[in-house]
């Protein structure tokens, strides 16, 4: 099926040029000029991926993401200006899947979109491995990850993760006690040759921990080994 992409930006020139470029690549696009207008549509009719500008009137991209994440795990790419490092880090911590700094090439944006859509397909399809049970569920103590349905539970309570968060957690949980470097986690979550810095992985890990601690304040299964990376501790 043709993937649908939602574009949310108050800059008409960007909406038009990006939409034309994506349609030329076979994507179906939906465009919105502000966050308030987009929010209801994104929840009622989720696209396969959404692209948000951060700085918009009425409702900026960060607030739009925050409210969207209350209802949906739709993958999100942020468009940021070169000086928006704080916004980039905050967006990733809130659950964005990637970001691109303006000005950007359409080729780069399309490569990022395809990479995230492939990760989405991987998470939905699930992967068979020695560490998984025959039913396609990875169980590690109180953690259960249904790789076929992209569902996660802790102590039986559901935890909603984005595609990137799911793949990072899955990589850690597959080998409990084994330290995974940031580079290894990048390779697992970003299968294409796309540069992602350490801060991106750290932000995703913080977001995952925060989600688990919302249902279990004592959650400490993801350990940080400073200078080395992260590992999953199975009780």
PDB file of C-alpha atoms in Angstrom:
ATOM      1  CA  UNK A   1       0.000   0.000   0.000  1.00  0.00           C
ATOM      2  CA  UNK A   2       1.061   3.581  -0.653  1.00  0.00           C
ATOM      3  CA  UNK A   3       2.254   5.295   2.519  1.00  0.00           C
ATOM      4  CA  UNK A   4       0.469   8.463   3.623  1.00  0.00           C
ATOM      5  CA  UNK A   5       2.454  11.416   4.944  1.00  0.00           C
ATOM      6  CA  UNK A   6       0.991  14.341   6.893  1.00  0.00           C
ATOM      7  CA  UNK A   7       2.815  17.682   6.631  1.00  0.00           C
ATOM      8  CA  UNK A   8       2.224  20.361   9.255  1.00  0.00           C
ATOM      9  CA  UNK A   9       3.930  23.715   8.655  1.00  0.00           C
ATOM     10  CA  UNK A  10       2.807  27.334   8.530  1.00  0.00           C
ATOM     11  CA  UNK A  11       5.174  28.007   5.619  1.00  0.00           C
ATOM     12  CA  UNK A  12       3.139  27.513   2.448  1.00  0.00           C
ATOM     13  CA  UNK A  13       6.256  27.263   0.294  1.00  0.00           C
ATOM     14  CA  UNK A  14       7.556  24.324   2.341  1.00  0.00           C
ATOM     15  CA  UNK A  15       4.160  22.619   2.319  1.00  0.00           C
ATOM     16  CA  UNK A  16       3.931  22.920  -1.443  1.00  0.00           C
ATOM     17  CA  UNK A  17       7.491  21.962  -2.340  1.00  0.00           C
ATOM     18  CA  UNK A  18       7.715  19.024   0.085  1.00  0.00           C
ATOM     19  CA  UNK A  19       4.286  17.746  -0.914  1.00  0.00           C
ATOM     20  CA  UNK A  20       5.236  17.784  -4.605  1.00  0.00           C
ATOM     21  CA  UNK A  21       8.530  16.017  -3.886  1.00  0.00           C
ATOM     22  CA  UNK A  22       6.826  13.295  -1.829  1.00  0.00           C
ATOM     23  CA  UNK A  23       4.081  12.756  -4.375  1.00  0.00           C
ATOM     24  CA  UNK A  24       6.754  12.333  -7.046  1.00  0.00           C
ATOM     25  CA  UNK A  25       8.132   9.477  -4.916  1.00  0.00           C
ATOM     26  CA  UNK A  26       4.724   7.797  -4.745  1.00  0.00           C
ATOM     27  CA  UNK A  27       3.571   8.996  -1.315  1.00  0.00           C
ATOM     28  CA  UNK A  28       0.082  10.292  -0.565  1.00  0.00           C
ATOM     29  CA  UNK A  29       0.282  13.633   1.241  1.00  0.00           C
ATOM     30  CA  UNK A  30      -2.034  15.578   3.519  1.00  0.00           C
ATOM     31  CA  UNK A  31      -1.096  19.157   4.405  1.00  0.00           C
ATOM     32  CA  UNK A  32      -2.028  21.352   7.379  1.00  0.00           C
ATOM     33  CA  UNK A  33      -0.951  24.921   8.034  1.00  0.00           C
ATOM     34  CA  UNK A  34      -1.231  24.837  11.834  1.00  0.00           C
ATOM     35  CA  UNK A  35      -1.149  22.381  14.706  1.00  0.00           C
ATOM     36  CA  UNK A  36      -4.685  22.922  15.945  1.00  0.00           C
ATOM     37  CA  UNK A  37      -6.164  22.025  12.570  1.00  0.00           C
ATOM     38  CA  UNK A  38      -3.879  19.028  12.205  1.00  0.00           C
ATOM     39  CA  UNK A  39      -4.358  17.452  15.645  1.00  0.00           C
ATOM     40  CA  UNK A  40      -7.910  16.192  15.240  1.00  0.00           C
ATOM     41  CA  UNK A  41      -7.240  14.837  11.758  1.00  0.00           C
ATOM     42  CA  UNK A  42      -4.049  13.054  12.860  1.00  0.00           C
ATOM     43  CA  UNK A  43      -5.890  11.307  15.690  1.00  0.00           C
ATOM     44  CA  UNK A  44      -9.050  10.415  13.758  1.00  0.00           C
ATOM     45  CA  UNK A  45      -7.251   9.350  10.581  1.00  0.00           C
ATOM     46  CA  UNK A  46      -3.611   8.574  11.444  1.00  0.00           C
ATOM     47  CA  UNK A  47      -1.103   8.800   8.582  1.00  0.00           C
ATOM     48  CA  UNK A  48       1.798   6.388   8.260  1.00  0.00           C
ATOM     49  CA  UNK A  49       4.161   9.208   9.216  1.00  0.00           C
ATOM     50  CA  UNK A  50       3.911  12.903  10.100  1.00  0.00           C
ATOM     51  CA  UNK A  51       6.317  15.797   9.600  1.00  0.00           C
ATOM     52  CA  UNK A  52       6.002  18.774  11.973  1.00  0.00           C
ATOM     53  CA  UNK A  53       7.605  22.183  11.917  1.00  0.00           C
ATOM     54  CA  UNK A  54       8.498  23.175  15.485  1.00  0.00           C
ATOM     55  CA  UNK A  55       7.789  26.909  15.322  1.00  0.00           C
ATOM     56  CA  UNK A  56       4.160  27.466  14.343  1.00  0.00           C
ATOM     57  CA  UNK A  57       1.472  29.892  15.565  1.00  0.00           C
ATOM     58  CA  UNK A  58      -1.571  28.773  17.566  1.00  0.00           C
ATOM     59  CA  UNK A  59      -0.021  25.388  18.442  1.00  0.00           C
ATOM     60  CA  UNK A  60       3.672  24.716  17.918  1.00  0.00           C
ATOM     61  CA  UNK A  61       5.128  21.388  16.914  1.00  0.00           C
ATOM     62  CA  UNK A  62       6.176  20.414  20.441  1.00  0.00           C
ATOM     63  CA  UNK A  63       2.684  20.894  21.831  1.00  0.00           C
ATOM     64  CA  UNK A  64       1.208  19.101  18.832  1.00  0.00           C
ATOM     65  CA  UNK A  65       3.527  16.139  19.471  1.00  0.00           C
ATOM     66  CA  UNK A  66       2.722  16.100  23.190  1.00  0.00           C
ATOM     67  CA  UNK A  67      -0.993  15.937  22.548  1.00  0.00           C
ATOM     68  CA  UNK A  68      -0.637  13.463  19.703  1.00  0.00           C
ATOM     69  CA  UNK A  69       1.418  11.103  21.879  1.00  0.00           C
ATOM     70  CA  UNK A  70      -1.495  10.911  24.328  1.00  0.00           C
ATOM     71  CA  UNK A  71      -3.449   9.062  21.625  1.00  0.00           C
ATOM     72  CA  UNK A  72      -1.067   7.810  18.943  1.00  0.00           C
ATOM     73  CA  UNK A  73       2.381   6.368  18.200  1.00  0.00           C
ATOM     74  CA  UNK A  74       2.436   7.694  14.625  1.00  0.00           C
ATOM     75  CA  UNK A  75       6.111   8.216  13.671  1.00  0.00           C
ATOM     76  CA  UNK A  76       7.046  11.910  13.658  1.00  0.00           C
ATOM     77  CA  UNK A  77       9.914  13.811  12.048  1.00  0.00           C
ATOM     78  CA  UNK A  78      10.588  17.357  13.241  1.00  0.00           C
ATOM     79  CA  UNK A  79      11.756  20.174  11.006  1.00  0.00           C
ATOM     80  CA  UNK A  80      13.977  22.544  13.001  1.00  0.00           C
ATOM     81  CA  UNK A  81      16.157  25.561  12.377  1.00  0.00           C
ATOM     82  CA  UNK A  82      19.912  25.282  12.888  1.00  0.00           C
ATOM     83  CA  UNK A  83      19.804  26.977  16.290  1.00  0.00           C
ATOM     84  CA  UNK A  84      17.024  24.858  17.789  1.00  0.00           C
ATOM     85  CA  UNK A  85      19.211  22.317  19.626  1.00  0.00           C
ATOM     86  CA  UNK A  86      17.124  22.586  22.799  1.00  0.00           C
ATOM     87  CA  UNK A  87      13.911  22.051  20.848  1.00  0.00           C
ATOM     88  CA  UNK A  88      15.437  19.065  19.060  1.00  0.00           C
ATOM     89  CA  UNK A  89      16.401  17.399  22.340  1.00  0.00           C
ATOM     90  CA  UNK A  90      13.001  18.180  23.873  1.00  0.00           C
ATOM     91  CA  UNK A  91      11.191  16.828  20.815  1.00  0.00           C
ATOM     92  CA  UNK A  92      13.125  13.562  20.946  1.00  0.00           C
ATOM     93  CA  UNK A  93      12.501  13.262  24.673  1.00  0.00           C
ATOM     94  CA  UNK A  94       8.778  13.724  24.024  1.00  0.00           C
ATOM     95  CA  UNK A  95       8.713  10.903  21.501  1.00  0.00           C
ATOM     96  CA  UNK A  96       9.707  12.234  18.079  1.00  0.00           C
ATOM     97  CA  UNK A  97      11.436   9.666  15.877  1.00  0.00           C
ATOM     98  CA  UNK A  98      13.845  11.956  14.051  1.00  0.00           C
ATOM     99  CA  UNK A  99      14.572  15.564  13.163  1.00  0.00           C
ATOM    100  CA  UNK A 100      15.991  17.447  10.190  1.00  0.00           C
ATOM    101  CA  UNK A 101      17.495  20.928  10.317  1.00  0.00           C
ATOM    102  CA  UNK A 102      16.441  23.594   7.824  1.00  0.00           C
ATOM    103  CA  UNK A 103      17.412  24.166   5.119  1.00  0.00           C
ATOM    104  CA  UNK A 104      17.259  20.536   4.024  1.00  0.00           C
ATOM    105  CA  UNK A 105      17.311  18.657   0.748  1.00  0.00           C
ATOM    106  CA  UNK A 106      14.239  16.749  -0.366  1.00  0.00           C
ATOM    107  CA  UNK A 107      16.498  13.760  -1.002  1.00  0.00           C
ATOM    108  CA  UNK A 108      17.578  13.701   2.658  1.00  0.00           C
ATOM    109  CA  UNK A 109      14.009  14.046   3.904  1.00  0.00           C
ATOM    110  CA  UNK A 110      12.793  11.221   1.680  1.00  0.00           C
ATOM    111  CA  UNK A 111      15.671   8.999   2.863  1.00  0.00           C
ATOM    112  CA  UNK A 112      14.698   9.647   6.494  1.00  0.00           C
ATOM    113  CA  UNK A 113      11.039   8.944   5.740  1.00  0.00           C
ATOM    114  CA  UNK A 114      11.826   5.645   4.044  1.00  0.00           C
ATOM    115  CA  UNK A 115      14.109   4.633   6.922  1.00  0.00           C
ATOM    116  CA  UNK A 116      11.415   5.234   9.534  1.00  0.00           C
ATOM    117  CA  UNK A 117       8.733   3.502   7.473  1.00  0.00           C
ATOM    118  CA  UNK A 118      11.006   0.461   7.138  1.00  0.00           C
ATOM    119  CA  UNK A 119      11.496   0.450  10.901  1.00  0.00           C
ATOM    120  CA  UNK A 120       7.720   0.634  11.323  1.00  0.00           C
ATOM    121  CA  UNK A 121       7.270  -2.358   9.040  1.00  0.00           C
ATOM    122  CA  UNK A 122       9.904  -4.275  10.970  1.00  0.00           C
ATOM    123  CA  UNK A 123       8.244  -3.546  14.290  1.00  0.00           C
ATOM    124  CA  UNK A 124       4.807  -4.548  13.017  1.00  0.00           C
ATOM    125  CA  UNK A 125       5.964  -7.674  11.220  1.00  0.00           C
ATOM    126  CA  UNK A 126       8.155  -8.834  14.087  1.00  0.00           C
ATOM    127  CA  UNK A 127      11.295 -10.873  13.730  1.00  0.00           C
ATOM    128  CA  UNK A 128      11.853 -14.507  14.632  1.00  0.00           C
ATOM    129  CA  UNK A 129      14.868 -15.090  16.821  1.00  0.00           C
ATOM    130  CA  UNK A 130      16.348 -17.521  19.264  1.00  0.00           C
ATOM    131  CA  UNK A 131      15.564 -15.241  22.182  1.00  0.00           C
ATOM    132  CA  UNK A 132      11.835 -15.096  21.408  1.00  0.00           C
ATOM    133  CA  UNK A 133       9.098 -17.503  22.377  1.00  0.00           C
ATOM    134  CA  UNK A 134       7.347 -19.418  19.552  1.00  0.00           C
ATOM    135  CA  UNK A 135       4.407 -17.035  19.763  1.00  0.00           C
ATOM    136  CA  UNK A 136       6.530 -14.075  18.749  1.00  0.00           C
ATOM    137  CA  UNK A 137       6.611 -12.573  22.241  1.00  0.00           C
ATOM    138  CA  UNK A 138       9.871 -11.607  23.907  1.00  0.00           C
ATOM    139  CA  UNK A 139       9.549 -12.126  27.666  1.00  0.00           C
ATOM    140  CA  UNK A 140      12.125 -10.821  30.126  1.00  0.00           C
ATOM    141  CA  UNK A 141      10.933 -10.918  33.727  1.00  0.00           C
ATOM    142  CA  UNK A 142       8.046  -8.457  34.001  1.00  0.00           C
ATOM    143  CA  UNK A 143       8.607  -7.232  30.439  1.00  0.00           C
ATOM    144  CA  UNK A 144       6.701  -8.710  27.504  1.00  0.00           C
ATOM    145  CA  UNK A 145       7.162  -7.473  23.934  1.00  0.00           C
ATOM    146  CA  UNK A 146       4.814  -8.723  21.216  1.00  0.00           C
ATOM    147  CA  UNK A 147       6.962  -8.142  18.156  1.00  0.00           C
ATOM    148  CA  UNK A 148       4.188  -9.081  15.729  1.00  0.00           C
ATOM    149  CA  UNK A 149       1.749  -6.499  17.090  1.00  0.00           C
ATOM    150  CA  UNK A 150       4.217  -3.892  18.391  1.00  0.00           C
ATOM    151  CA  UNK A 151       2.806  -4.152  21.914  1.00  0.00           C
ATOM    152  CA  UNK A 152       4.689  -3.848  25.189  1.00  0.00           C
ATOM    153  CA  UNK A 153       3.575  -4.643  28.728  1.00  0.00           C
ATOM    154  CA  UNK A 154       5.244  -4.338  32.110  1.00  0.00           C
ATOM    155  CA  UNK A 155       3.654  -6.332  34.930  1.00  0.00           C
ATOM    156  CA  UNK A 156       0.708  -6.795  32.557  1.00  0.00           C
ATOM    157  CA  UNK A 157       0.167  -3.049  32.083  1.00  0.00           C
ATOM    158  CA  UNK A 158       0.477  -1.659  28.566  1.00  0.00           C
ATOM    159  CA  UNK A 159       3.302   0.722  27.654  1.00  0.00           C
ATOM    160  CA  UNK A 160       2.973   2.742  24.456  1.00  0.00           C
ATOM    161  CA  UNK A 161       6.265   3.124  22.590  1.00  0.00           C
ATOM    162  CA  UNK A 162       7.171   4.732  19.292  1.00  0.00           C
ATOM    163  CA  UNK A 163       8.763   2.589  16.594  1.00  0.00           C
ATOM    164  CA  UNK A 164      12.253   3.806  17.468  1.00  0.00           C
ATOM    165  CA  UNK A 165      11.735   3.294  21.199  1.00  0.00           C
ATOM    166  CA  UNK A 166      10.403  -0.201  20.576  1.00  0.00           C
ATOM    167  CA  UNK A 167      13.432  -1.229  18.510  1.00  0.00           C
ATOM    168  CA  UNK A 168      15.895   0.176  21.046  1.00  0.00           C
ATOM    169  CA  UNK A 169      14.194  -1.627  23.930  1.00  0.00           C
ATOM    170  CA  UNK A 170      13.944  -4.838  21.924  1.00  0.00           C
ATOM    171  CA  UNK A 171      17.678  -4.725  21.186  1.00  0.00           C
ATOM    172  CA  UNK A 172      18.482  -4.356  24.881  1.00  0.00           C
ATOM    173  CA  UNK A 173      15.997  -7.000  26.035  1.00  0.00           C
ATOM    174  CA  UNK A 174      17.157  -9.632  23.546  1.00  0.00           C
ATOM    175  CA  UNK A 175      20.456  -9.951  25.444  1.00  0.00           C
ATOM    176  CA  UNK A 176      19.872  -9.210  29.150  1.00  0.00           C
ATOM    177  CA  UNK A 177      23.003  -8.226  31.004  1.00  0.00           C
ATOM    178  CA  UNK A 178      24.935  -7.499  27.800  1.00  0.00           C
ATOM    179  CA  UNK A 179      26.051  -3.909  27.371  1.00  0.00           C
ATOM    180  CA  UNK A 180      24.945  -2.292  24.128  1.00  0.00           C
ATOM    181  CA  UNK A 181      26.892   0.739  22.987  1.00  0.00           C
ATOM    182  CA  UNK A 182      25.122   3.773  21.602  1.00  0.00           C
ATOM    183  CA  UNK A 183      26.434   2.864  18.167  1.00  0.00           C
ATOM    184  CA  UNK A 184      24.891  -0.599  18.423  1.00  0.00           C
ATOM    185  CA  UNK A 185      21.558   0.897  19.448  1.00  0.00           C
ATOM    186  CA  UNK A 186      21.788   3.368  16.574  1.00  0.00           C
ATOM    187  CA  UNK A 187      22.365   0.489  14.151  1.00  0.00           C
ATOM    188  CA  UNK A 188      19.355  -1.363  15.539  1.00  0.00           C
ATOM    189  CA  UNK A 189      16.985   1.596  15.378  1.00  0.00           C
ATOM    190  CA  UNK A 190      18.375   3.330  12.291  1.00  0.00           C
ATOM    191  CA  UNK A 191      19.193   0.639   9.729  1.00  0.00           C
ATOM    192  CA  UNK A 192      20.200   3.094   7.018  1.00  0.00           C
ATOM    193  CA  UNK A 193      23.371   5.149   6.715  1.00  0.00           C
ATOM    194  CA  UNK A 194      21.925   8.126   8.551  1.00  0.00           C
ATOM    195  CA  UNK A 195      23.921  10.099  11.079  1.00  0.00           C
ATOM    196  CA  UNK A 196      22.439  10.094  14.577  1.00  0.00           C
ATOM    197  CA  UNK A 197      24.386  11.530  17.498  1.00  0.00           C
ATOM    198  CA  UNK A 198      24.669  10.154  21.029  1.00  0.00           C
ATOM    199  CA  UNK A 199      22.174  12.684  22.352  1.00  0.00           C
ATOM    200  CA  UNK A 200      19.451  11.158  20.191  1.00  0.00           C
ATOM    201  CA  UNK A 201      19.854   7.692  21.716  1.00  0.00           C
ATOM    202  CA  UNK A 202      20.101   9.139  25.234  1.00  0.00           C
ATOM    203  CA  UNK A 203      16.866  11.065  24.668  1.00  0.00           C
ATOM    204  CA  UNK A 204      15.050   7.951  23.491  1.00  0.00           C
ATOM    205  CA  UNK A 205      16.280   5.978  26.523  1.00  0.00           C
ATOM    206  CA  UNK A 206      15.092   8.716  28.897  1.00  0.00           C
ATOM    207  CA  UNK A 207      11.709   8.698  27.193  1.00  0.00           C
ATOM    208  CA  UNK A 208      11.398   4.903  27.512  1.00  0.00           C
ATOM    209  CA  UNK A 209      12.303   5.002  31.205  1.00  0.00           C
ATOM    210  CA  UNK A 210       9.797   7.779  31.824  1.00  0.00           C
ATOM    211  CA  UNK A 211       6.999   5.785  30.199  1.00  0.00           C
ATOM    212  CA  UNK A 212       7.733   2.678  32.288  1.00  0.00           C
ATOM    213  CA  UNK A 213       7.985   4.734  35.485  1.00  0.00           C
ATOM    214  CA  UNK A 214       4.533   6.129  34.878  1.00  0.00           C
ATOM    215  CA  UNK A 215       3.198   2.651  35.663  1.00  0.00           C
ATOM    216  CA  UNK A 216       6.040   1.491  37.932  1.00  0.00           C
ATOM    217  CA  UNK A 217       7.923   4.260  39.760  1.00  0.00           C
ATOM    218  CA  UNK A 218      10.577   1.696  40.786  1.00  0.00           C
ATOM    219  CA  UNK A 219      11.396   0.675  37.207  1.00  0.00           C
ATOM    220  CA  UNK A 220      15.180   0.322  36.827  1.00  0.00           C
ATOM    221  CA  UNK A 221      15.570  -2.449  34.255  1.00  0.00           C
ATOM    222  CA  UNK A 222      17.511  -0.227  31.834  1.00  0.00           C
ATOM    223  CA  UNK A 223      20.910   0.501  33.318  1.00  0.00           C
ATOM    224  CA  UNK A 224      23.369   3.163  32.204  1.00  0.00           C
ATOM    225  CA  UNK A 225      27.043   2.229  32.157  1.00  0.00           C
ATOM    226  CA  UNK A 226      28.772   5.555  31.795  1.00  0.00           C
ATOM    227  CA  UNK A 227      31.264   5.591  28.974  1.00  0.00           C
ATOM    228  CA  UNK A 228      30.037   2.207  27.734  1.00  0.00           C
ATOM    229  CA  UNK A 229      26.325   2.248  26.932  1.00  0.00           C
ATOM    230  CA  UNK A 230      23.172   0.617  28.259  1.00  0.00           C
ATOM    231  CA  UNK A 231      21.998  -2.834  29.296  1.00  0.00           C
ATOM    232  CA  UNK A 232      18.735  -4.498  30.239  1.00  0.00           C
ATOM    233  CA  UNK A 233      18.667  -6.090  33.677  1.00  0.00           C
ATOM    234  CA  UNK A 234      16.344  -9.067  33.917  1.00  0.00           C
ATOM    235  CA  UNK A 235      15.044  -9.717  37.411  1.00  0.00           C
TER     236      UNK A 235
END
